[in-house]
Short mmCIF file of C-alpha atoms and ligand atoms in Angstrom, two decimals:
data_model
loop_
_atom_site.label_atom_id
_atom_site.label_comp_id
_atom_site.label_asym_id
_atom_site.label_seq_id
_atom_site.Cartn_x
_atom_site.Cartn_y
_atom_site.Cartn_z
CA MET A 1 30.60 9.71 5.02
CA LYS A 2 27.34 9.81 3.10
CA LYS A 3 24.04 8.80 4.62
CA LEU A 4 23.21 5.21 3.78
CA LEU A 5 19.99 3.50 2.66
CA ILE A 6 19.91 -0.28 2.62
CA ALA A 7 17.18 -2.20 0.77
CA ASN A 8 16.82 -5.71 2.19
CA TRP A 9 14.79 -7.91 -0.16
CA LYS A 10 15.00 -10.95 2.12
CA MET A 11 13.74 -14.13 0.38
CA GLU A 12 10.78 -12.35 -1.25
CA LEU A 13 11.61 -12.22 -4.98
CA ASN A 14 12.29 -14.67 -7.81
CA GLU A 15 14.88 -13.99 -10.50
CA ALA A 16 12.64 -12.08 -12.91
CA GLU A 17 11.16 -9.95 -10.12
CA THR A 18 14.65 -9.14 -8.78
CA LEU A 19 16.07 -8.09 -12.12
CA ASP A 20 12.94 -6.10 -12.96
CA LEU A 21 13.20 -4.20 -9.69
CA VAL A 22 16.88 -3.45 -10.27
CA LEU A 23 16.31 -2.14 -13.80
CA ASN A 24 13.49 0.11 -12.59
CA TYR A 25 15.55 1.36 -9.63
CA LYS A 26 18.44 2.15 -11.94
CA LYS A 27 16.20 4.59 -13.79
CA ARG A 28 14.20 5.88 -10.83
CA LEU A 29 17.11 6.52 -8.49
CA LYS A 30 19.29 8.43 -10.93
CA LYS A 31 18.46 11.69 -9.27
CA ILE A 32 19.43 10.47 -5.83
CA THR A 33 23.00 11.63 -5.35
CA GLN A 34 23.33 12.58 -1.69
CA VAL A 35 22.34 9.24 -0.22
CA GLU A 36 24.39 6.09 -0.74
CA ILE A 37 22.08 3.18 -1.64
CA ALA A 38 22.81 -0.54 -1.38
CA PHE A 39 20.55 -3.41 -2.47
CA ALA A 40 20.55 -6.75 -0.68
CA PRO A 41 19.01 -9.32 -3.02
CA SER A 42 19.04 -13.08 -2.41
CA CYS A 43 22.60 -14.32 -2.79
CA VAL A 44 21.81 -16.41 -5.85
CA TYR A 45 21.14 -13.19 -7.79
CA LEU A 46 24.07 -11.14 -6.53
CA LYS A 47 26.13 -11.55 -9.66
CA GLU A 48 23.29 -10.74 -12.06
CA VAL A 49 22.36 -7.70 -10.00
CA LYS A 50 25.98 -6.56 -9.97
CA ASN A 51 26.11 -6.86 -13.76
CA LEU A 52 22.94 -4.82 -14.12
CA LEU A 53 24.15 -2.15 -11.73
CA GLY A 54 27.33 -1.80 -13.79
CA ARG A 55 29.07 1.49 -13.11
CA THR A 56 26.21 3.19 -11.32
CA HIS A 57 26.71 4.53 -7.80
CA LEU A 58 24.33 1.86 -6.50
CA GLN A 59 25.99 -0.66 -4.16
CA LEU A 60 25.48 -4.34 -3.49
CA ALA A 61 25.04 -6.02 -0.10
CA ALA A 62 24.75 -9.69 0.87
CA GLN A 63 22.12 -10.71 3.42
CA ASN A 64 24.38 -13.13 5.26
CA VAL A 65 27.85 -14.65 5.31
CA ALA A 66 29.45 -17.80 6.68
CA ALA A 67 31.22 -17.58 10.02
CA GLN A 68 34.07 -19.68 8.60
CA ALA A 69 36.68 -18.76 5.95
CA LYS A 70 36.41 -21.91 3.81
CA GLY A 71 36.14 -25.66 4.03
CA LYS A 72 33.57 -28.37 4.53
CA TYR A 73 30.49 -26.24 5.33
CA THR A 74 27.81 -27.46 2.95
CA GLY A 75 25.46 -24.71 1.89
CA GLU A 76 27.45 -21.86 3.35
CA ILE A 77 28.81 -18.89 1.37
CA SER A 78 32.12 -17.39 2.41
CA ALA A 79 33.04 -13.73 2.70
CA ALA A 80 35.67 -14.26 -0.01
CA GLN A 81 32.98 -15.59 -2.35
CA ILE A 82 30.72 -12.64 -1.54
CA LYS A 83 33.54 -10.23 -2.23
CA GLU A 84 34.15 -11.91 -5.58
CA LEU A 85 30.50 -11.30 -6.51
CA GLY A 86 31.00 -7.56 -6.16
CA CYS A 87 29.46 -6.79 -2.77
CA SER A 88 30.56 -3.85 -0.64
CA TYR A 89 28.43 -4.65 2.40
CA VAL A 90 27.09 -7.68 4.29
CA ILE A 91 24.11 -7.68 6.64
CA VAL A 92 25.23 -9.57 9.75
CA GLY A 93 23.10 -10.73 12.67
CA HIS A 94 19.71 -9.73 11.30
CA SER A 95 17.04 -10.55 13.89
CA GLU A 96 15.35 -12.99 11.50
CA ARG A 97 18.60 -14.99 11.45
CA ARG A 98 19.23 -14.67 15.17
CA ILE A 99 15.73 -15.87 15.99
CA LYS A 100 14.68 -18.18 13.16
CA MET A 101 18.10 -19.64 12.34
CA ASN A 102 19.45 -19.68 15.91
CA GLU A 103 22.35 -17.43 15.07
CA THR A 104 24.33 -16.71 18.25
CA ASP A 105 26.34 -13.67 19.37
CA ASP A 106 29.49 -15.72 18.86
CA MET A 107 28.56 -16.53 15.28
CA VAL A 108 27.83 -12.87 14.61
CA ASN A 109 31.30 -12.01 15.95
CA ARG A 110 32.97 -14.56 13.68
CA LYS A 111 30.98 -13.33 10.68
CA ILE A 112 32.10 -9.76 11.38
CA ASN A 113 35.71 -10.96 11.47
CA GLN A 114 35.22 -12.71 8.11
CA CYS A 115 33.87 -9.47 6.62
CA TYR A 116 36.98 -7.51 7.63
CA HIS A 117 39.33 -10.28 6.45
CA ASN A 118 37.74 -9.84 3.01
CA ASP A 119 37.39 -6.08 2.75
CA LEU A 120 33.64 -6.05 3.25
CA ILE A 121 31.79 -3.61 5.48
CA PRO A 122 29.45 -5.36 7.91
CA ILE A 123 25.99 -3.96 8.61
CA LEU A 124 25.62 -5.24 12.16
CA CYS A 125 22.01 -5.59 13.19
CA ILE A 126 21.15 -5.27 16.86
CA GLY A 127 17.88 -4.75 18.71
CA GLU A 128 15.77 -5.90 21.63
CA THR A 129 12.87 -8.34 21.46
CA LEU A 130 9.40 -7.39 22.66
CA GLU A 131 9.97 -9.44 25.80
CA GLU A 132 13.23 -7.63 26.55
CA LYS A 133 11.52 -4.29 25.90
CA ASN A 134 8.61 -5.10 28.19
CA SER A 135 10.85 -6.20 31.00
CA GLY A 136 13.06 -3.11 30.82
CA ARG A 137 16.03 -4.98 29.37
CA SER A 138 16.32 -3.15 26.00
CA ASP A 139 19.61 -1.49 26.96
CA SER A 140 21.26 -4.58 28.33
CA ALA A 141 20.26 -6.58 25.25
CA ILE A 142 21.85 -4.04 22.95
CA VAL A 143 25.00 -3.75 25.01
CA ARG A 144 25.36 -7.54 25.11
CA GLN A 145 24.90 -7.88 21.35
CA LEU A 146 27.33 -5.08 20.60
CA GLN A 147 30.05 -6.24 22.96
CA ALA A 148 29.84 -9.79 21.63
CA ALA A 149 29.78 -8.73 18.02
CA ILE A 150 32.64 -6.21 17.88
CA SER A 151 35.01 -7.26 20.64
CA LYS A 152 38.18 -8.93 19.40
CA VAL A 153 37.68 -8.04 15.78
CA ASP A 154 40.79 -7.84 13.61
CA GLY A 155 39.64 -5.04 11.31
CA LEU A 156 38.61 -2.55 13.98
CA PRO A 157 39.06 0.31 14.66
CA GLU A 158 40.80 0.93 11.31
CA ASN A 159 37.77 0.17 9.14
CA GLU A 160 34.21 1.37 8.77
CA LEU A 161 31.34 -0.24 10.63
CA VAL A 162 27.62 0.13 10.01
CA ILE A 163 25.29 -0.57 12.93
CA ALA A 164 21.61 -1.05 12.18
CA TYR A 165 19.52 -0.58 15.30
CA GLU A 166 16.36 -2.59 14.61
CA PRO A 167 14.05 -3.32 17.49
CA VAL A 168 12.87 -6.87 16.82
CA TRP A 169 9.26 -5.93 17.60
CA ALA A 170 9.42 -3.31 14.81
CA VAL A 171 10.80 -5.52 11.99
CA GLY A 172 8.10 -6.39 9.48
CA THR A 173 5.31 -5.60 11.96
CA GLY A 174 4.12 -2.12 10.93
CA GLN A 175 5.17 -0.84 14.36
CA PHE A 176 8.17 1.43 14.70
CA LEU A 177 10.19 3.29 17.25
CA GLU A 178 9.49 7.00 16.80
CA ALA A 179 12.58 8.93 15.67
CA GLU A 180 12.54 11.08 18.80
CA ASN A 181 12.94 7.95 20.91
CA ILE A 182 16.18 6.90 19.20
CA PHE A 183 18.31 9.27 21.30
CA ALA A 184 18.49 7.02 24.33
CA PHE A 185 19.49 4.04 22.20
CA HIS A 186 22.04 6.12 20.35
CA ARG A 187 23.61 7.11 23.71
CA THR A 188 23.87 3.45 24.74
CA ILE A 189 25.31 2.38 21.40
CA LYS A 190 27.82 5.25 21.24
CA ARG A 191 28.91 4.68 24.83
CA THR A 192 29.38 0.93 24.29
CA VAL A 193 31.30 1.28 21.03
CA SER A 194 33.42 4.12 22.43
CA SER A 195 34.36 2.11 25.50
CA LEU A 196 35.41 -0.84 23.33
CA TYR A 197 37.39 1.35 20.89
CA SER A 198 37.20 5.15 21.15
CA GLU A 199 34.80 8.02 20.70
CA LYS A 200 36.86 9.10 17.71
CA PHE A 201 36.27 5.69 16.10
CA TYR A 202 32.55 6.10 16.63
CA ASN A 203 32.51 9.63 15.22
CA ASP A 204 34.74 8.93 12.23
CA LYS A 205 34.00 5.34 11.19
CA VAL A 206 30.59 4.25 12.46
CA ARG A 207 27.29 4.90 10.73
CA LEU A 208 24.18 4.23 12.79
CA LEU A 209 21.01 3.27 10.88
CA TYR A 210 17.49 2.68 12.09
CA GLY A 211 15.39 -0.16 10.67
CA GLY A 212 11.93 -1.53 11.37
CA SER A 213 8.76 -0.80 9.37
CA ILE A 214 10.09 2.35 7.72
CA ASN A 215 7.95 3.72 4.90
CA SER A 216 7.89 6.91 2.87
CA ILE A 217 5.48 8.68 5.22
CA ILE A 218 7.72 8.45 8.31
CA ALA A 219 11.17 8.31 6.66
CA LYS A 220 11.88 12.03 6.91
CA ASP A 221 11.89 12.00 10.71
CA TYR A 222 14.75 9.48 10.67
CA TRP A 223 16.74 11.21 7.93
CA VAL A 224 16.75 14.48 9.85
CA SER A 225 17.70 12.88 13.16
CA GLU A 226 21.14 14.15 14.09
CA VAL A 227 22.07 10.84 15.65
CA LEU A 228 21.23 8.68 12.64
CA ASP A 229 23.25 8.15 9.45
CA GLY A 230 20.71 6.22 7.47
CA ILE A 231 17.91 3.72 7.23
CA LEU A 232 17.53 0.00 6.59
CA VAL A 233 14.29 -0.76 4.72
CA GLY A 234 12.72 -4.16 4.23
CA GLY A 235 9.12 -4.36 2.99
CA ALA A 236 8.93 -0.85 1.59
CA SER A 237 11.99 -1.47 -0.59
CA LEU A 238 10.03 -3.93 -2.70
CA ASP A 239 7.87 -1.08 -3.98
CA ILE A 240 9.60 1.29 -6.38
CA GLU A 241 7.68 4.47 -5.53
CA GLU A 242 7.87 3.80 -1.80
CA MET A 243 11.64 3.27 -1.96
CA TYR A 244 12.14 6.26 -4.26
CA ASN A 245 10.22 8.48 -1.87
CA VAL A 246 12.15 7.14 1.13
CA ALA A 247 15.41 7.97 -0.69
CA LEU A 248 14.14 11.37 -1.80
CA GLU A 249 13.40 12.38 1.77
CA GLY A 250 17.06 11.81 2.54
CA GLU A 251 18.37 14.10 -0.25
P1 PGA B 301 10.90 -3.95 7.50
O1 PGA B 301 12.24 -4.83 7.52
O2 PGA B 301 11.26 -2.60 6.94
O3 PGA B 301 9.98 -4.72 6.58
O4 PGA B 301 10.38 -3.86 8.90
C1 PGA B 301 13.37 -4.27 8.08
C2 PGA B 301 14.51 -5.25 8.02
O5 PGA B 301 14.73 -5.96 7.06
O6 PGA B 301 15.24 -5.36 8.96
#
């Protein structure tokens, strides 16, 4: 499996800005062939972005998905609808949704199930809060989130899973967990996933990303980490040169 770079544009851009960014990325990222790249624009622009991407190797990701398959859920967007729009991936359980939108572990689990029912690869976000970190509960927070999210999932272990380890205190703050400190978290994540499924599943089907205040200056340390398979970028992915340089470091 290729290394993966996800660009999460959150709710930062209007239509013109989104399309402009995509057109520029199409040109700028032509030389990037070794890293798989997926853009996660606001859902209202998914179709337009898909049309612009055309037959390039650039992929599309949704930022969220409904926990339910279909029905009377005003304002929600189903996994089937997201699939129709041309997405390959869906970000599930991002800390901004867990904290600001009260998304629970149970909802995250149901969303993951919806992804697999619709042939979408979930990018499961996990990570400890500052409070959990300061009270020595980082590991237990991650184990809890992982167990809740991927236990009793129909599509596993047959399908791929992307796990984005994003310490909440590092997302959008300018602070980050140094690459050399990822090893302990990798051990916890691998052990937990392997005990739920198997070590073979982890080795063959799981890609582990790091996210949280990544920029082009520090990206290389994460790309070369033997326990990581990619990076999830938020703020830096809104800047073409920054994103290009982050991708280039992974080539
Ligand atoms: P950031 O966002 O790179 O701006 O910290 C990461 C994310 O979206 O999770």
